[in-house]
Short mmCIF file of C-alpha atoms in Angstrom, two decimals:
data_model
loop_
_atom_site.label_atom_id
_atom_site.label_comp_id
_atom_site.label_asym_id
_atom_site.label_seq_id
_atom_site.Cartn_x
_atom_site.Cartn_y
_atom_site.Cartn_z
CA UNK A 1 -0.02 -0.11 0.08
CA UNK A 2 1.64 3.16 -1.05
CA UNK A 3 0.96 6.32 1.61
CA UNK A 4 0.73 9.05 -1.56
CA UNK A 5 -1.83 8.25 -4.40
CA UNK A 6 -2.03 8.86 -8.16
CA UNK A 7 -5.15 11.82 -7.06
CA UNK A 8 -3.35 13.53 -5.61
CA UNK A 9 -2.29 16.91 -5.49
CA UNK A 10 1.29 17.38 -5.10
CA UNK A 11 3.14 20.83 -5.35
CA UNK A 12 6.69 20.29 -6.77
CA UNK A 13 8.52 23.66 -5.57
CA UNK A 14 11.38 24.41 -8.10
CA UNK A 15 9.64 22.08 -11.46
CA UNK A 16 12.02 24.16 -12.84
CA UNK A 17 15.75 23.02 -11.81
CA UNK A 18 17.59 19.90 -12.62
CA UNK A 19 16.21 18.33 -9.85
CA UNK A 20 12.85 19.53 -9.78
CA UNK A 21 12.21 19.13 -13.46
CA UNK A 22 13.10 14.98 -13.07
CA UNK A 23 11.13 14.90 -10.09
CA UNK A 24 8.57 16.25 -12.22
CA UNK A 25 8.90 14.35 -15.98
CA UNK A 26 9.23 11.44 -13.42
CA UNK A 27 6.23 11.49 -11.32
CA UNK A 28 3.92 12.31 -14.79
CA UNK A 29 5.20 8.81 -16.46
CA UNK A 30 4.61 6.75 -13.11
CA UNK A 31 0.62 8.18 -13.54
CA UNK A 32 0.73 11.24 -11.08
CA UNK A 33 -0.60 13.92 -13.30
CA UNK A 34 -2.18 16.65 -10.44
CA UNK A 35 1.05 18.43 -9.93
CA UNK A 36 1.12 22.02 -8.95
CA UNK A 37 3.75 23.61 -11.08
CA UNK A 38 3.61 27.24 -10.82
CA UNK A 39 6.91 29.53 -11.79
CA UNK A 40 8.57 32.17 -10.03
CA UNK A 41 6.63 35.04 -12.35
CA UNK A 42 3.27 33.08 -10.62
CA UNK A 43 4.77 32.17 -6.95
CA UNK A 44 8.16 33.80 -5.46
CA UNK A 45 8.84 31.32 -2.87
CA UNK A 46 10.63 33.96 -1.09
CA UNK A 47 7.71 36.34 -0.27
CA UNK A 48 5.85 34.11 2.60
CA UNK A 49 2.54 36.47 2.86
CA UNK A 50 2.17 34.88 -1.49
CA UNK A 51 3.63 31.54 -0.27
CA UNK A 52 0.87 31.94 2.46
CA UNK A 53 -2.00 32.74 -0.01
CA UNK A 54 -0.92 30.00 -2.69
CA UNK A 55 -1.35 27.20 -0.31
CA UNK A 56 -4.78 28.52 1.28
CA UNK A 57 -5.76 29.07 -2.69
CA UNK A 58 -4.56 25.59 -3.92
CA UNK A 59 -4.34 23.83 -0.72
CA UNK A 60 -1.68 20.86 -2.14
CA UNK A 61 -2.07 17.40 -0.18
CA UNK A 62 2.09 16.46 -1.01
CA UNK A 63 5.05 18.56 -0.88
CA UNK A 64 8.11 18.41 -2.39
CA UNK A 65 10.64 20.81 -1.81
CA UNK A 66 12.76 20.80 -4.19
CA UNK A 67 13.78 24.87 -4.97
CA UNK A 68 16.51 25.95 -3.86
CA UNK A 69 19.36 29.14 -4.28
CA UNK A 70 22.42 26.97 -5.89
CA UNK A 71 25.89 27.35 -6.62
CA UNK A 72 29.87 26.14 -6.76
CA UNK A 73 32.39 27.34 -4.90
CA UNK A 74 32.86 30.66 -6.49
CA UNK A 75 29.10 32.07 -6.19
CA UNK A 76 29.15 30.04 -2.20
CA UNK A 77 32.19 32.40 -1.36
CA UNK A 78 31.04 35.61 -3.07
CA UNK A 79 27.40 35.77 -1.88
CA UNK A 80 26.95 34.02 1.29
CA UNK A 81 24.06 36.29 2.54
CA UNK A 82 21.78 35.29 -0.41
CA UNK A 83 22.05 31.41 -0.12
CA UNK A 84 21.58 32.01 3.32
CA UNK A 85 18.32 34.87 3.07
CA UNK A 86 17.35 33.28 0.34
CA UNK A 87 16.64 29.19 1.49
CA UNK A 88 16.13 29.86 4.83
CA UNK A 89 12.76 32.21 3.49
CA UNK A 90 11.90 29.32 0.96
CA UNK A 91 12.52 26.07 3.46
CA UNK A 92 10.26 28.46 6.81
CA UNK A 93 7.53 29.75 3.56
CA UNK A 94 7.61 26.47 2.26
CA UNK A 95 7.69 24.35 5.35
CA UNK A 96 5.61 26.87 7.69
CA UNK A 97 3.16 26.37 5.12
CA UNK A 98 2.44 23.06 4.25
CA UNK A 99 2.67 22.08 8.38
CA UNK A 100 -0.57 24.16 9.07
CA UNK A 101 -2.37 23.66 5.37
CA UNK A 102 -2.86 19.65 6.78
CA UNK A 103 -0.35 18.27 3.86
CA UNK A 104 0.00 14.87 4.32
CA UNK A 105 3.17 14.54 3.80
CA UNK A 106 6.22 16.14 2.81
CA UNK A 107 9.97 15.84 1.40
CA UNK A 108 12.58 18.14 1.80
CA UNK A 109 15.62 18.11 -0.12
CA UNK A 110 18.50 18.62 1.28
CA UNK A 111 22.60 18.40 0.22
CA UNK A 112 25.34 15.92 1.94
CA UNK A 113 27.51 19.45 2.10
CA UNK A 114 25.29 19.12 5.43
CA UNK A 115 28.37 17.09 7.16
CA UNK A 116 31.59 18.18 8.36
CA UNK A 117 34.73 19.37 6.35
CA UNK A 118 36.39 15.87 7.61
CA UNK A 119 33.66 14.19 8.67
CA UNK A 120 34.64 10.20 9.18
CA UNK A 121 33.98 7.93 6.01
CA UNK A 122 31.39 6.99 4.93
CA UNK A 123 29.29 9.45 6.38
CA UNK A 124 26.35 7.79 8.28
CA UNK A 125 23.26 10.20 9.51
CA UNK A 126 23.90 10.56 12.97
CA UNK A 127 27.48 12.19 12.12
CA UNK A 128 25.13 15.44 11.25
CA UNK A 129 27.54 18.33 13.81
CA UNK A 130 30.13 16.54 14.80
CA UNK A 131 32.19 19.43 13.57
CA UNK A 132 32.96 22.01 11.77
CA UNK A 133 31.39 22.64 7.70
CA UNK A 134 33.43 23.69 4.83
CA UNK A 135 33.88 26.88 5.01
CA UNK A 136 33.48 28.06 0.88
CA UNK A 137 29.55 26.69 1.57
CA UNK A 138 29.28 27.25 5.19
CA UNK A 139 25.71 29.64 4.50
CA UNK A 140 25.01 27.15 2.48
CA UNK A 141 24.84 24.58 4.29
CA UNK A 142 23.81 25.82 7.84
CA UNK A 143 20.55 26.81 5.52
CA UNK A 144 19.71 23.07 4.79
CA UNK A 145 20.72 22.10 8.48
CA UNK A 146 17.98 24.21 9.28
CA UNK A 147 15.33 22.69 7.13
CA UNK A 148 16.29 19.40 8.44
CA UNK A 149 15.67 20.47 11.46
CA UNK A 150 12.28 22.46 10.86
CA UNK A 151 10.86 18.47 9.43
CA UNK A 152 11.90 16.78 12.51
CA UNK A 153 10.36 19.17 14.99
CA UNK A 154 7.22 19.80 13.54
CA UNK A 155 7.38 15.33 13.63
CA UNK A 156 8.36 15.45 17.05
CA UNK A 157 6.48 17.75 18.16
CA UNK A 158 3.38 17.44 16.21
CA UNK A 159 2.65 14.38 13.68
CA UNK A 160 3.96 16.57 10.55
CA UNK A 161 3.95 13.81 8.10
CA UNK A 162 7.66 15.01 7.25
CA UNK A 163 10.77 13.79 5.49
CA UNK A 164 14.23 14.63 4.51
CA UNK A 165 16.75 12.70 1.72
CA UNK A 166 20.40 14.38 1.79
CA UNK A 167 21.60 13.41 -1.87
CA UNK A 168 25.10 13.39 -3.04
CA UNK A 169 26.66 15.44 -5.37
CA UNK A 170 23.57 15.83 -8.96
CA UNK A 171 24.39 15.89 -12.57
CA UNK A 172 22.37 15.39 -15.45
CA UNK A 173 19.96 17.02 -17.89
CA UNK A 174 19.00 19.92 -16.96
CA UNK A 175 22.49 20.90 -14.84
CA UNK A 176 23.61 24.76 -14.24
CA UNK A 177 27.07 25.06 -17.16
CA UNK A 178 27.48 28.82 -15.73
CA UNK A 179 31.32 29.88 -16.34
CA UNK A 180 32.03 30.42 -12.69
CA UNK A 181 28.26 28.88 -10.89
CA UNK A 182 28.47 25.53 -11.47
CA UNK A 183 28.99 22.83 -9.27
CA UNK A 184 32.27 20.33 -10.55
CA UNK A 185 30.70 18.09 -12.96
CA UNK A 186 28.90 20.52 -14.87
CA UNK A 187 32.11 22.81 -14.73
CA UNK A 188 34.47 19.79 -16.27
CA UNK A 189 32.03 19.07 -19.24
CA UNK A 190 31.67 22.07 -20.24
CA UNK A 191 35.42 23.39 -19.60
CA UNK A 192 36.56 19.80 -21.41
CA UNK A 193 33.69 19.79 -24.38
CA UNK A 194 34.38 23.41 -25.19
CA UNK A 195 37.84 22.54 -25.44
CA UNK A 196 37.62 20.01 -27.16
CA UNK A 197 35.08 22.25 -30.05
CA UNK A 198 37.84 24.98 -30.20
CA UNK A 199 41.17 22.68 -30.89
CA UNK A 200 42.51 24.00 -26.50
CA UNK A 201 46.14 21.40 -26.00
CA UNK A 202 45.67 22.52 -22.61
CA UNK A 203 42.54 22.29 -20.19
CA UNK A 204 43.11 23.79 -15.96
CA UNK A 205 40.89 22.56 -13.72
CA UNK A 206 40.95 23.70 -10.06
CA UNK A 207 43.02 22.38 -7.05
CA UNK A 208 45.11 18.89 -7.10
CA UNK A 209 42.26 16.81 -8.39
CA UNK A 210 43.39 14.54 -5.52
CA UNK A 211 39.75 14.61 -3.40
CA UNK A 212 37.59 12.35 -3.79
CA UNK A 213 33.58 13.02 -4.22
CA UNK A 214 30.31 10.64 -4.95
CA UNK A 215 27.99 11.58 -7.27
CA UNK A 216 24.14 11.12 -8.08
CA UNK A 217 22.38 10.53 -11.76
CA UNK A 218 19.18 13.28 -11.01
CA UNK A 219 17.28 10.77 -12.59
CA UNK A 220 18.31 8.04 -9.25
CA UNK A 221 17.67 11.04 -7.44
CA UNK A 222 13.28 11.46 -8.32
CA UNK A 223 13.41 7.58 -8.69
CA UNK A 224 14.69 7.67 -4.93
CA UNK A 225 11.93 10.62 -4.33
CA UNK A 226 8.56 9.17 -5.11
CA UNK A 227 10.35 5.77 -3.53
CA UNK A 228 10.34 7.85 -0.39
CA UNK A 229 7.17 9.16 -0.40
CA UNK A 230 5.31 6.20 -1.80
CA UNK A 231 7.23 3.84 0.57
CA UNK A 232 8.30 5.60 3.53
CA UNK A 233 6.11 6.40 6.54
CA UNK A 234 8.52 9.47 8.91
CA UNK A 235 7.58 6.91 11.67
CA UNK A 236 10.77 4.41 10.04
CA UNK A 237 12.67 3.26 12.42
CA UNK A 238 16.20 3.58 10.92
CA UNK A 239 15.01 7.29 10.98
CA UNK A 240 16.21 7.28 14.39
CA UNK A 241 19.62 7.45 15.37
CA UNK A 242 20.83 4.28 18.35
CA UNK A 243 19.41 6.76 20.87
CA UNK A 244 16.26 6.83 19.51
CA UNK A 245 16.39 10.15 18.62
CA UNK A 246 14.51 10.90 15.43
CA UNK A 247 16.98 12.13 13.54
CA UNK A 248 14.18 12.13 10.00
CA UNK A 249 16.78 12.69 7.08
CA UNK A 250 17.99 9.72 4.74
CA UNK A 251 21.43 9.77 3.09
CA UNK A 252 20.75 9.59 -0.93
CA UNK A 253 23.58 8.48 -3.57
CA UNK A 254 25.26 6.02 -4.88
CA UNK A 255 28.11 4.67 -2.40
CA UNK A 256 30.61 4.48 -4.96
CA UNK A 257 32.81 7.56 -4.95
CA UNK A 258 35.59 8.80 -7.87
CA UNK A 259 38.87 11.71 -7.57
CA UNK A 260 37.83 15.16 -9.44
CA UNK A 261 41.45 13.83 -11.36
CA UNK A 262 40.16 10.43 -12.15
CA UNK A 263 36.76 12.36 -12.92
CA UNK A 264 38.83 14.80 -15.64
CA UNK A 265 40.17 12.23 -17.00
CA UNK A 266 36.80 10.58 -17.60
CA UNK A 267 34.93 13.13 -19.40
CA UNK A 268 38.17 14.15 -21.42
CA UNK A 269 37.84 10.90 -23.02
CA UNK A 270 34.09 10.98 -23.04
CA UNK A 271 34.28 14.41 -25.28
CA UNK A 272 37.82 13.31 -27.44
CA UNK A 273 39.90 15.52 -25.77
CA UNK A 274 43.66 14.88 -26.10
CA UNK A 275 45.45 17.54 -24.28
CA UNK A 276 47.05 18.36 -21.22
CA UNK A 277 44.53 18.78 -17.97
CA UNK A 278 47.07 21.26 -16.02
CA UNK A 279 45.81 21.17 -11.82
CA UNK A 280 46.21 25.29 -10.88
CA UNK A 281 46.81 23.87 -6.88
CA UNK A 282 46.09 27.27 -5.96
CA UNK A 283 42.96 26.71 -6.17
CA UNK A 284 41.24 25.52 -3.00
CA UNK A 285 40.36 21.66 -3.31
CA UNK A 286 36.74 22.23 -0.98
CA UNK A 287 36.48 18.67 1.03
CA UNK A 288 38.99 15.52 0.62
CA UNK A 289 36.27 13.47 0.61
CA UNK A 290 33.10 13.20 0.59
CA UNK A 291 31.06 9.72 0.44
CA UNK A 292 27.68 8.98 1.94
CA UNK A 293 26.53 6.04 3.76
CA UNK A 294 23.58 4.88 1.74
CA UNK A 295 22.76 1.61 3.74
CA UNK A 296 19.25 2.47 5.30
CA UNK A 297 17.95 3.73 1.88
CA UNK A 298 19.18 0.69 0.53
CA UNK A 299 17.86 -1.71 2.89
CA UNK A 300 14.54 -0.02 2.83
CA UNK A 301 14.57 -1.11 -1.30
CA UNK A 302 16.09 1.99 -2.68
CA UNK A 303 19.40 1.24 -5.18
CA UNK A 304 20.94 3.65 -7.46
CA UNK A 305 20.90 2.26 -11.26
CA UNK A 306 22.96 5.03 -13.25
CA UNK A 307 26.75 3.79 -13.60
CA UNK A 308 28.74 6.99 -14.05
CA UNK A 309 30.14 6.16 -17.01
CA UNK A 310 27.05 6.17 -18.73
CA UNK A 311 25.58 9.45 -15.99
CA UNK A 312 28.28 11.00 -17.99
CA UNK A 313 27.62 9.64 -21.63
CA UNK A 314 24.33 10.14 -21.80
CA UNK A 315 24.93 13.85 -19.12
CA UNK A 316 26.86 14.75 -22.33
CA UNK A 317 24.75 14.30 -25.18
CA UNK A 318 22.15 16.00 -23.63
CA UNK A 319 24.75 19.04 -23.11
CA UNK A 320 25.64 18.38 -26.51
CA UNK A 321 21.88 18.62 -27.97
CA UNK A 322 20.64 21.50 -26.13
CA UNK A 323 23.78 24.04 -27.45
CA UNK A 324 23.00 22.50 -30.67
CA UNK A 325 19.40 23.97 -30.26
CA UNK A 326 20.34 27.08 -29.04
CA UNK A 327 22.30 27.52 -32.35
CA UNK A 328 19.35 26.53 -34.16
CA UNK A 329 17.27 28.97 -32.89
CA UNK A 330 20.14 32.06 -32.68
CA UNK A 331 20.53 31.07 -36.47
#
């Protein structure tokens, strides 16, 4: 028996983003057609009054909070106040109004950056707040931690059915390929694709290339979201720690990591770039390793299905297709 049904009115906040778009498509494929998908013009998620009025008018039964201000190391370092303020406003507005308006299930998407910079590996859910955060994305991480705690607190105090998922680094169709605001996967794809197209002999990459990261194809996240909404009760014992403290969230990932240097080589090979890769040691590496322990979600029956080689190939093809479409439009 599923915890949500095909007739539920589902609000996907952030449906135009990479994660939200993949989730929306997967919901539709699986027969969920009653979707509320307001655009930014229709609804400013940082406007508390507008969000409250929207909830009162539309009365969603299920809410998926995938909306967030996101960016890479450069953006997070330059605009920390934007990241903490905008994300906190979005979370408070949607989570609080979901509770007040008796939404029957809420799913909040966090991020693996919530964990300490030097967390024990692989990272279990219980390691949250064991140490200091990576300074380059501290503001964003604090906002995400606040979102988790909002959901868990409403569950503990009022029994509100809220559950959170912590995905590792996402990639895939719909990613942001901005020259300075993108995450590592999208940034590397853009660099090597352009280098090949422009016959460059060298590509410069940030840091030493030694840090390890785990990457999750965004369509796998979409599957995890629907699996969680349908199958995992917020009362499940795996949402508690060994001391029976309510955590309220689960890690989502592949359980495998790869060094940035290995990743760069995979992408270079896929686009057939034959030049030299230079590593700029003056640029920061960030967290040395970030591998999630996904055993809890695996025990519940969900597993990532996309191998990184296949995911990279699909993502590069999507990036290339979009470039060609944009060229056709401009002509």
